[in-house]
mmCIF file of C-alpha atoms in Angstrom:
data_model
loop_
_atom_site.group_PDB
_atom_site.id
_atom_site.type_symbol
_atom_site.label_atom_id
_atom_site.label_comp_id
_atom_site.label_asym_id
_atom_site.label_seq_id
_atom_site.Cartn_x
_atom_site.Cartn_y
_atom_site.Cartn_z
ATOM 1 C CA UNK A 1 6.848 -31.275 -9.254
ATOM 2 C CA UNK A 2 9.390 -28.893 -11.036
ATOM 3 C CA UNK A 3 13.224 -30.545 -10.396
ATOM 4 C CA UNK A 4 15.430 -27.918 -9.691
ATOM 5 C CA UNK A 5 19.069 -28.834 -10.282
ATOM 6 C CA UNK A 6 21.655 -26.983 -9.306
ATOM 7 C CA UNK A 7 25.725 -27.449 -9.971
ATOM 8 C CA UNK A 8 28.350 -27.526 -8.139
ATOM 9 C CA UNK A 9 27.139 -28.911 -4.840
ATOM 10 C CA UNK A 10 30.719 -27.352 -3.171
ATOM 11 C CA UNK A 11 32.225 -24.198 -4.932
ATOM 12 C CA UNK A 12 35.254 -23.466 -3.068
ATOM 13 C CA UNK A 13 36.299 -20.104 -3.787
ATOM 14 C CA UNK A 14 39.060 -17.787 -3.324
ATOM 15 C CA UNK A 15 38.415 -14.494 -1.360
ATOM 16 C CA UNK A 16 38.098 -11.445 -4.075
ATOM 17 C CA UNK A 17 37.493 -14.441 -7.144
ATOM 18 C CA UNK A 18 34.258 -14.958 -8.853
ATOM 19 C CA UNK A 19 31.989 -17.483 -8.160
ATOM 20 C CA UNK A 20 29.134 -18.792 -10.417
ATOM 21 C CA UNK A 21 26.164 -21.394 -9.482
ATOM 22 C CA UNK A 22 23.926 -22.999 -12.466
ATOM 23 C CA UNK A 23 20.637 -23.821 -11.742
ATOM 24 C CA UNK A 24 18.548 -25.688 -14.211
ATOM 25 C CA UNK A 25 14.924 -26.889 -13.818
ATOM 26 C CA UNK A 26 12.579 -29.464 -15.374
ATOM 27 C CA UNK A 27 10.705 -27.329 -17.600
ATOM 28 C CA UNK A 28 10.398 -23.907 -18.371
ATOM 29 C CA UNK A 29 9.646 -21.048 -15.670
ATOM 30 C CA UNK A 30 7.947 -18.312 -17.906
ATOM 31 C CA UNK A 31 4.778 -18.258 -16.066
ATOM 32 C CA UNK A 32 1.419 -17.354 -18.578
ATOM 33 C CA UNK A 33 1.657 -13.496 -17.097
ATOM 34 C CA UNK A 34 5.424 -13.847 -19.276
ATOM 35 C CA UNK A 35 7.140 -13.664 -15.917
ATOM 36 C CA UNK A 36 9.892 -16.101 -15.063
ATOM 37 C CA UNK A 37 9.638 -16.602 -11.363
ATOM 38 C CA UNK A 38 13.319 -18.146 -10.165
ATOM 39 C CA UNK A 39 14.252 -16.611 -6.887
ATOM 40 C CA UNK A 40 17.787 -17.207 -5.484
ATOM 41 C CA UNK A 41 18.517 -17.593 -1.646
ATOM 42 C CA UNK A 42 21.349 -17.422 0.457
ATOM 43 C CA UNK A 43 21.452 -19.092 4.058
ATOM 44 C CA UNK A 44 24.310 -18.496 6.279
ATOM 45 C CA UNK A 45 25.813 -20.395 8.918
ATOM 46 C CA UNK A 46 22.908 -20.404 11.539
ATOM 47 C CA UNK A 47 20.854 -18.581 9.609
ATOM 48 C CA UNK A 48 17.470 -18.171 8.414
ATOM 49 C CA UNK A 49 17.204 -18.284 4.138
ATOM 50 C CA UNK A 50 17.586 -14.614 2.774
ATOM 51 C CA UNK A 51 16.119 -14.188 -0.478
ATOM 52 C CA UNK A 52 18.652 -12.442 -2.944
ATOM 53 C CA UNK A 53 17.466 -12.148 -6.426
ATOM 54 C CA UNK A 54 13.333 -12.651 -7.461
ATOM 55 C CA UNK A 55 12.470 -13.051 -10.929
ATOM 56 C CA UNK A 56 16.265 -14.005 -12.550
ATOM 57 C CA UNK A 57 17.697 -11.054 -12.236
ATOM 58 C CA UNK A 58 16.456 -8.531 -9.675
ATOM 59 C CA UNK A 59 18.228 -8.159 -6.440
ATOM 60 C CA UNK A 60 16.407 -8.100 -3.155
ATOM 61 C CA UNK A 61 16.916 -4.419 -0.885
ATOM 62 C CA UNK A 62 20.453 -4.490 0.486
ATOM 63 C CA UNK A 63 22.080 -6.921 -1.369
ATOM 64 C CA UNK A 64 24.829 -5.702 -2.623
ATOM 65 C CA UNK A 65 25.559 -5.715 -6.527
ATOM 66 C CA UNK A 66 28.497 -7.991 -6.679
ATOM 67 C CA UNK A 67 25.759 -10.967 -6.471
ATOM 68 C CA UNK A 68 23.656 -11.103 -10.397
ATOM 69 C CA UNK A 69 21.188 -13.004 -11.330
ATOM 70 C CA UNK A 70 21.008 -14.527 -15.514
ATOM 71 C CA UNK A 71 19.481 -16.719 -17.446
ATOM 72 C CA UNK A 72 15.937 -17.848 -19.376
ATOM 73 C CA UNK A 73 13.501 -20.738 -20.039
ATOM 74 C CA UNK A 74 15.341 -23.740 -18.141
ATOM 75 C CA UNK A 75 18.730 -22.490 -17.025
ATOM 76 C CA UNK A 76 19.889 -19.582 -14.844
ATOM 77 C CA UNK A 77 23.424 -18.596 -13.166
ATOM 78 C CA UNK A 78 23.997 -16.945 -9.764
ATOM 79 C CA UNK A 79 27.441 -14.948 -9.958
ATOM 80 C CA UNK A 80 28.911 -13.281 -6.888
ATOM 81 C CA UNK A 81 31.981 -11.200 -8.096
ATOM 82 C CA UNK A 82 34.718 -10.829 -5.703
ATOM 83 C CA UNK A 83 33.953 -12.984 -3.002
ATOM 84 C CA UNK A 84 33.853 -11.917 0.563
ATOM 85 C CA UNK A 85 34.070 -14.171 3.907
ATOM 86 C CA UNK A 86 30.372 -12.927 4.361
ATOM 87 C CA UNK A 87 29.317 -14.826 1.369
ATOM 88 C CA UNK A 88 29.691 -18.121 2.578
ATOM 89 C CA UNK A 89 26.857 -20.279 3.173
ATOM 90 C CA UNK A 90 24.301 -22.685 0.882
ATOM 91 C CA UNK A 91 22.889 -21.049 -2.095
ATOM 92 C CA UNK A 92 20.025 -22.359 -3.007
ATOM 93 C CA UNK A 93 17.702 -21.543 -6.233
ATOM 94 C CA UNK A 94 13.779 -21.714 -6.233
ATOM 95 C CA UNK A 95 11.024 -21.411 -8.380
ATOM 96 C CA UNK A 96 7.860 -19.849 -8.242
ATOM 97 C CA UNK A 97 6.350 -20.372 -11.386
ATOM 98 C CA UNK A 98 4.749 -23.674 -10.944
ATOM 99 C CA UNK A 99 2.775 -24.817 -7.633
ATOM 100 C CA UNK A 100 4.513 -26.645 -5.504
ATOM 101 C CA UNK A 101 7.297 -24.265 -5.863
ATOM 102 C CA UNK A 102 10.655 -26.389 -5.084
ATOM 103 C CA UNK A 103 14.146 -25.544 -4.236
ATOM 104 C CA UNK A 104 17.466 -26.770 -5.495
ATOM 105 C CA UNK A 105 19.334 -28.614 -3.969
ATOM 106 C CA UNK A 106 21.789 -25.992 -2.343
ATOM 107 C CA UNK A 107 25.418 -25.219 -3.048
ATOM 108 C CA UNK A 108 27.908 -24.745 -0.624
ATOM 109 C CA UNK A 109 30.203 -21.838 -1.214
ATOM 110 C CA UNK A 110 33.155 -21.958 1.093
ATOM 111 C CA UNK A 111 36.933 -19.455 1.130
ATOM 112 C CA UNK A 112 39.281 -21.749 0.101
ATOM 113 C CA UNK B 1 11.121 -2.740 9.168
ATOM 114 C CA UNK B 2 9.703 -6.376 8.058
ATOM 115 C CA UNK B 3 9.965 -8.141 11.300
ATOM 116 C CA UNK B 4 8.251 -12.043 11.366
ATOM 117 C CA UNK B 5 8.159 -14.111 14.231
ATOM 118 C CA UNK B 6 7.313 -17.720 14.668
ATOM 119 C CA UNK B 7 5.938 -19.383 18.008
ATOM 120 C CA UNK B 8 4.174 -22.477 18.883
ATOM 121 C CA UNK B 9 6.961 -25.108 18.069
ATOM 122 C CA UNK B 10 8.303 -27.904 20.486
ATOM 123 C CA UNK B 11 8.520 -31.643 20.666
ATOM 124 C CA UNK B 12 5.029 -33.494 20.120
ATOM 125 C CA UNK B 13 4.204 -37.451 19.689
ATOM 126 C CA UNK B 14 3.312 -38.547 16.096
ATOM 127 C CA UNK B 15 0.077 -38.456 15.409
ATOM 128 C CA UNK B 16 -0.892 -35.316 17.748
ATOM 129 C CA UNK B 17 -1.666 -31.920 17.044
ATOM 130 C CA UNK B 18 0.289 -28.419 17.102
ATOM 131 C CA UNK B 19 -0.180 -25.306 16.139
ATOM 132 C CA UNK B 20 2.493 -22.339 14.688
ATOM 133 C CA UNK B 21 2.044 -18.694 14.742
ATOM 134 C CA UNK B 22 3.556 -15.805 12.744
ATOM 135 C CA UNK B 23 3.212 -12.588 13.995
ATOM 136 C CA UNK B 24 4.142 -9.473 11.889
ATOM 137 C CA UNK B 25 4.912 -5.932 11.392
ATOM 138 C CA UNK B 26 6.660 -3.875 9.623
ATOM 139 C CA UNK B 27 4.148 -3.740 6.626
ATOM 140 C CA UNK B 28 0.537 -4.111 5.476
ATOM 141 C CA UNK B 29 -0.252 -7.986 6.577
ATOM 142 C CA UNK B 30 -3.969 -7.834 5.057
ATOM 143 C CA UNK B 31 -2.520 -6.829 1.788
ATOM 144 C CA UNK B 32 0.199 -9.520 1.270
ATOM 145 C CA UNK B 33 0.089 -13.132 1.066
ATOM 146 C CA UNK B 34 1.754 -15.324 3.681
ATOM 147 C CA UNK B 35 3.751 -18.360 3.256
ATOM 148 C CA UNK B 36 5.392 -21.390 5.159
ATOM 149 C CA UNK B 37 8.361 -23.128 4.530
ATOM 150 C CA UNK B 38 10.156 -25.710 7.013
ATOM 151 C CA UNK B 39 13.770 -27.143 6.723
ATOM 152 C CA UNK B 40 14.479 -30.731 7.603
ATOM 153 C CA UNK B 41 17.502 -30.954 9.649
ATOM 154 C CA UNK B 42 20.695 -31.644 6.686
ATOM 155 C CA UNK B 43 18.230 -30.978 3.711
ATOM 156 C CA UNK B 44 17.574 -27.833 1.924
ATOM 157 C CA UNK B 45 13.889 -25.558 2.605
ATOM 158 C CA UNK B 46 10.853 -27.063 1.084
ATOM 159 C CA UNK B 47 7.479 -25.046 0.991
ATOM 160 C CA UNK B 48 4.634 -25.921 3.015
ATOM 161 C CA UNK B 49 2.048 -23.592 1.647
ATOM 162 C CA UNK B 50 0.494 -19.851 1.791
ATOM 163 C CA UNK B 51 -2.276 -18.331 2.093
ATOM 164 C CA UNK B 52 -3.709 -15.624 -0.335
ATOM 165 C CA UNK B 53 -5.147 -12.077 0.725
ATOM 166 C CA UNK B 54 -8.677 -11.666 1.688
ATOM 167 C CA UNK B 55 -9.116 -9.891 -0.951
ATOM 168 C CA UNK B 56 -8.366 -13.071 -3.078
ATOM 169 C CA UNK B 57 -10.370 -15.563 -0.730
ATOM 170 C CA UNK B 58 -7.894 -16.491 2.161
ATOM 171 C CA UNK B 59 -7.163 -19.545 -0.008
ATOM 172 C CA UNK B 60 -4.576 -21.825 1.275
ATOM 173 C CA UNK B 61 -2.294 -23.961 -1.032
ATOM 174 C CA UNK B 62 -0.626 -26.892 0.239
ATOM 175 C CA UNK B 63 2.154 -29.070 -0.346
ATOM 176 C CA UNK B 64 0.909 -32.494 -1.266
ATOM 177 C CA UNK B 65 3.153 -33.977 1.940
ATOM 178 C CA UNK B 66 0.872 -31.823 4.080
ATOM 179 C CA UNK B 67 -2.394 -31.626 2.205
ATOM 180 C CA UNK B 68 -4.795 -32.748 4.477
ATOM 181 C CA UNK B 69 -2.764 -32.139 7.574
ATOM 182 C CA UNK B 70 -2.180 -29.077 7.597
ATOM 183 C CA UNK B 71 -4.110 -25.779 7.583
ATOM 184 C CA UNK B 72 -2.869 -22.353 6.829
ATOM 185 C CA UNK B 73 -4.866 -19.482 8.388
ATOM 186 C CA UNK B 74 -4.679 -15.619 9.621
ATOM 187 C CA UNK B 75 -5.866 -13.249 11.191
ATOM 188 C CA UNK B 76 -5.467 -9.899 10.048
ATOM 189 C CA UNK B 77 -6.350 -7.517 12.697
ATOM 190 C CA UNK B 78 -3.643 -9.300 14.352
ATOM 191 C CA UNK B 79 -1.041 -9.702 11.634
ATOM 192 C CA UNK B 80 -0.947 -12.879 12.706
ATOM 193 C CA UNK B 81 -0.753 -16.019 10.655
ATOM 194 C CA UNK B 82 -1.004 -19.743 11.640
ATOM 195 C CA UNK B 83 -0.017 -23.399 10.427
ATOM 196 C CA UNK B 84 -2.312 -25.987 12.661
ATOM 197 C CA UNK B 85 -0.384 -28.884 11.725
ATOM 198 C CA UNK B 86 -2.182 -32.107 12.565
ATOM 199 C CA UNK B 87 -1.384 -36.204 12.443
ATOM 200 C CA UNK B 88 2.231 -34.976 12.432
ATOM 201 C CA UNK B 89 4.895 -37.548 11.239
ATOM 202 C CA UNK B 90 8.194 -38.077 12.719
ATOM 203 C CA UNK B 91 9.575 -36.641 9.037
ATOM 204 C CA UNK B 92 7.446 -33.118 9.629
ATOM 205 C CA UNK B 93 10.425 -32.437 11.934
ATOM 206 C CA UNK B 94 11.979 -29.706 11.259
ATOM 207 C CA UNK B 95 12.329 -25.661 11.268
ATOM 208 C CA UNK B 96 9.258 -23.992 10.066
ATOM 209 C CA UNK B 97 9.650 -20.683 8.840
ATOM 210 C CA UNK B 98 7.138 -18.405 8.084
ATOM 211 C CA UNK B 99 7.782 -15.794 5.186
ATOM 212 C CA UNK B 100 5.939 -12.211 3.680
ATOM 213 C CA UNK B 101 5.049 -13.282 0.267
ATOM 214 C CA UNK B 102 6.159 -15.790 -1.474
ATOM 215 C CA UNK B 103 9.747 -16.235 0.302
ATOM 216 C CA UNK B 104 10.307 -12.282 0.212
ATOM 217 C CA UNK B 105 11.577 -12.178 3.709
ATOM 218 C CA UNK B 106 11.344 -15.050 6.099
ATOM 219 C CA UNK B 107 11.452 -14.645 10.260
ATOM 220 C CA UNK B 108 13.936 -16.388 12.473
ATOM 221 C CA UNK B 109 12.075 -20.277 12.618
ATOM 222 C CA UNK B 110 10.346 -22.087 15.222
ATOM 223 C CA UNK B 111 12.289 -25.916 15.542
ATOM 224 C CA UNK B 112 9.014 -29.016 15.661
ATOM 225 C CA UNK B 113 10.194 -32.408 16.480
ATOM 226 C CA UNK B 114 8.266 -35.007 16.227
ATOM 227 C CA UNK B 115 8.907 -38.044 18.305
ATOM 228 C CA UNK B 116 7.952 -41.777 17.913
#
């Protein structure tokens, strides 16, 4: 199975600061169609997951463009620019690429 | 709007039988594939399986932790897809979500505990 590492586990963050999450996974994620299927989620307090960003760098309907996916091959970067109370929760990346798709561990963003 | 909701969950024995459904609306079920993914209470999502189009077979893929166990179906003229989950283990407990696609948009969760 593909390890999916993420860092930090905790990202305290001030409200209206940035906030970045690395992911990093096992091997590559360009898929033989040249696709690079790495989804990132975001799970409130309570919550269901909500997927954010599919495919690095596209963001989902209604999510709003302070969150931005980056990133190739083996390592990718969720930023959220000025950080609202809404954003806390467990961020989690996923990939897609190679079956079983797996999840990272999760990061827990929090207002300091 | 995508709306997805899970039924069917509820404390079983190990070893017996139970079965999830997934009703939807809000889009074209036949044409999209459907997934599962449960949560373990603490721990982060991990995918179950899905199950392709009919157009593409109605093959399932599964999880190697439920391979065997478990079988993804549905029923389009219902928009309704299932998870018959069978020899459960106490560590199948947890939230299983269903989800349009492959995690596109996932419904609210239906909690299974499995008890010794």
């Amino acid at each position: 199975d593909v390890v999916m590492t993420q860092s930090p586990l905790s990202l305290p963050v001030t409200l209206g600061q940035s906030a970045s999450i690395s992911c990093r996974s096992g091997q590559s994620l360009v898929y033989s169609d040249g696709n690079t299927y790495l989804n990132w989620f975001q799970q409130r307090p309570g919550q269901s997951p909500r997927r954010l960003i599919y495919k690095v760098s596209n963001r989902d309907s209604g999510v709003p463009n302070r969150f931005t996916g980056s990133g190739s091959g083996t390592d990718f970067t969720l930023t959220i620019s000025r950080v609202e109370a809404e954003d806390v929760g467990v961020y989690y990346c996923m990939q897609g690429t190679d079956w079983p798709y797996t999840f990272g561990q999760g990061t827990t963003l929090e207002i300091k | 709007e995508v709306q997805l909701v899970e039924s069917g969950g509820g404390l079983v024995q190990a070893g017996r039988s139970l079965r999830l459904s997934c009703s939807a609306s809000g889009f074209i079920f036949s044409d999209r594939v459907m997934s599962w993914i449960r949560q373990a209470p603490g721990r982060g999502p991990e995918w179950v399986g899905f199950i392709r189009t009919k157009d593409n077979g109605a093959t399932a893929e599964y999880d190697p932790f439920v391979r065997g166990r478990f079988t993804i179906s549905r029923d389009d003229s219902r928009s309704t897809a299932y998870l018959q989950m069978s020899s459960l283990k106490i560590e199948d407990t947890a939230v299983y979500y269903c989800a349009k696609d492959y995690g596109h948009f996932l419904g609210q969760g239906t909690q299974v505990t499995v008890s010794s």
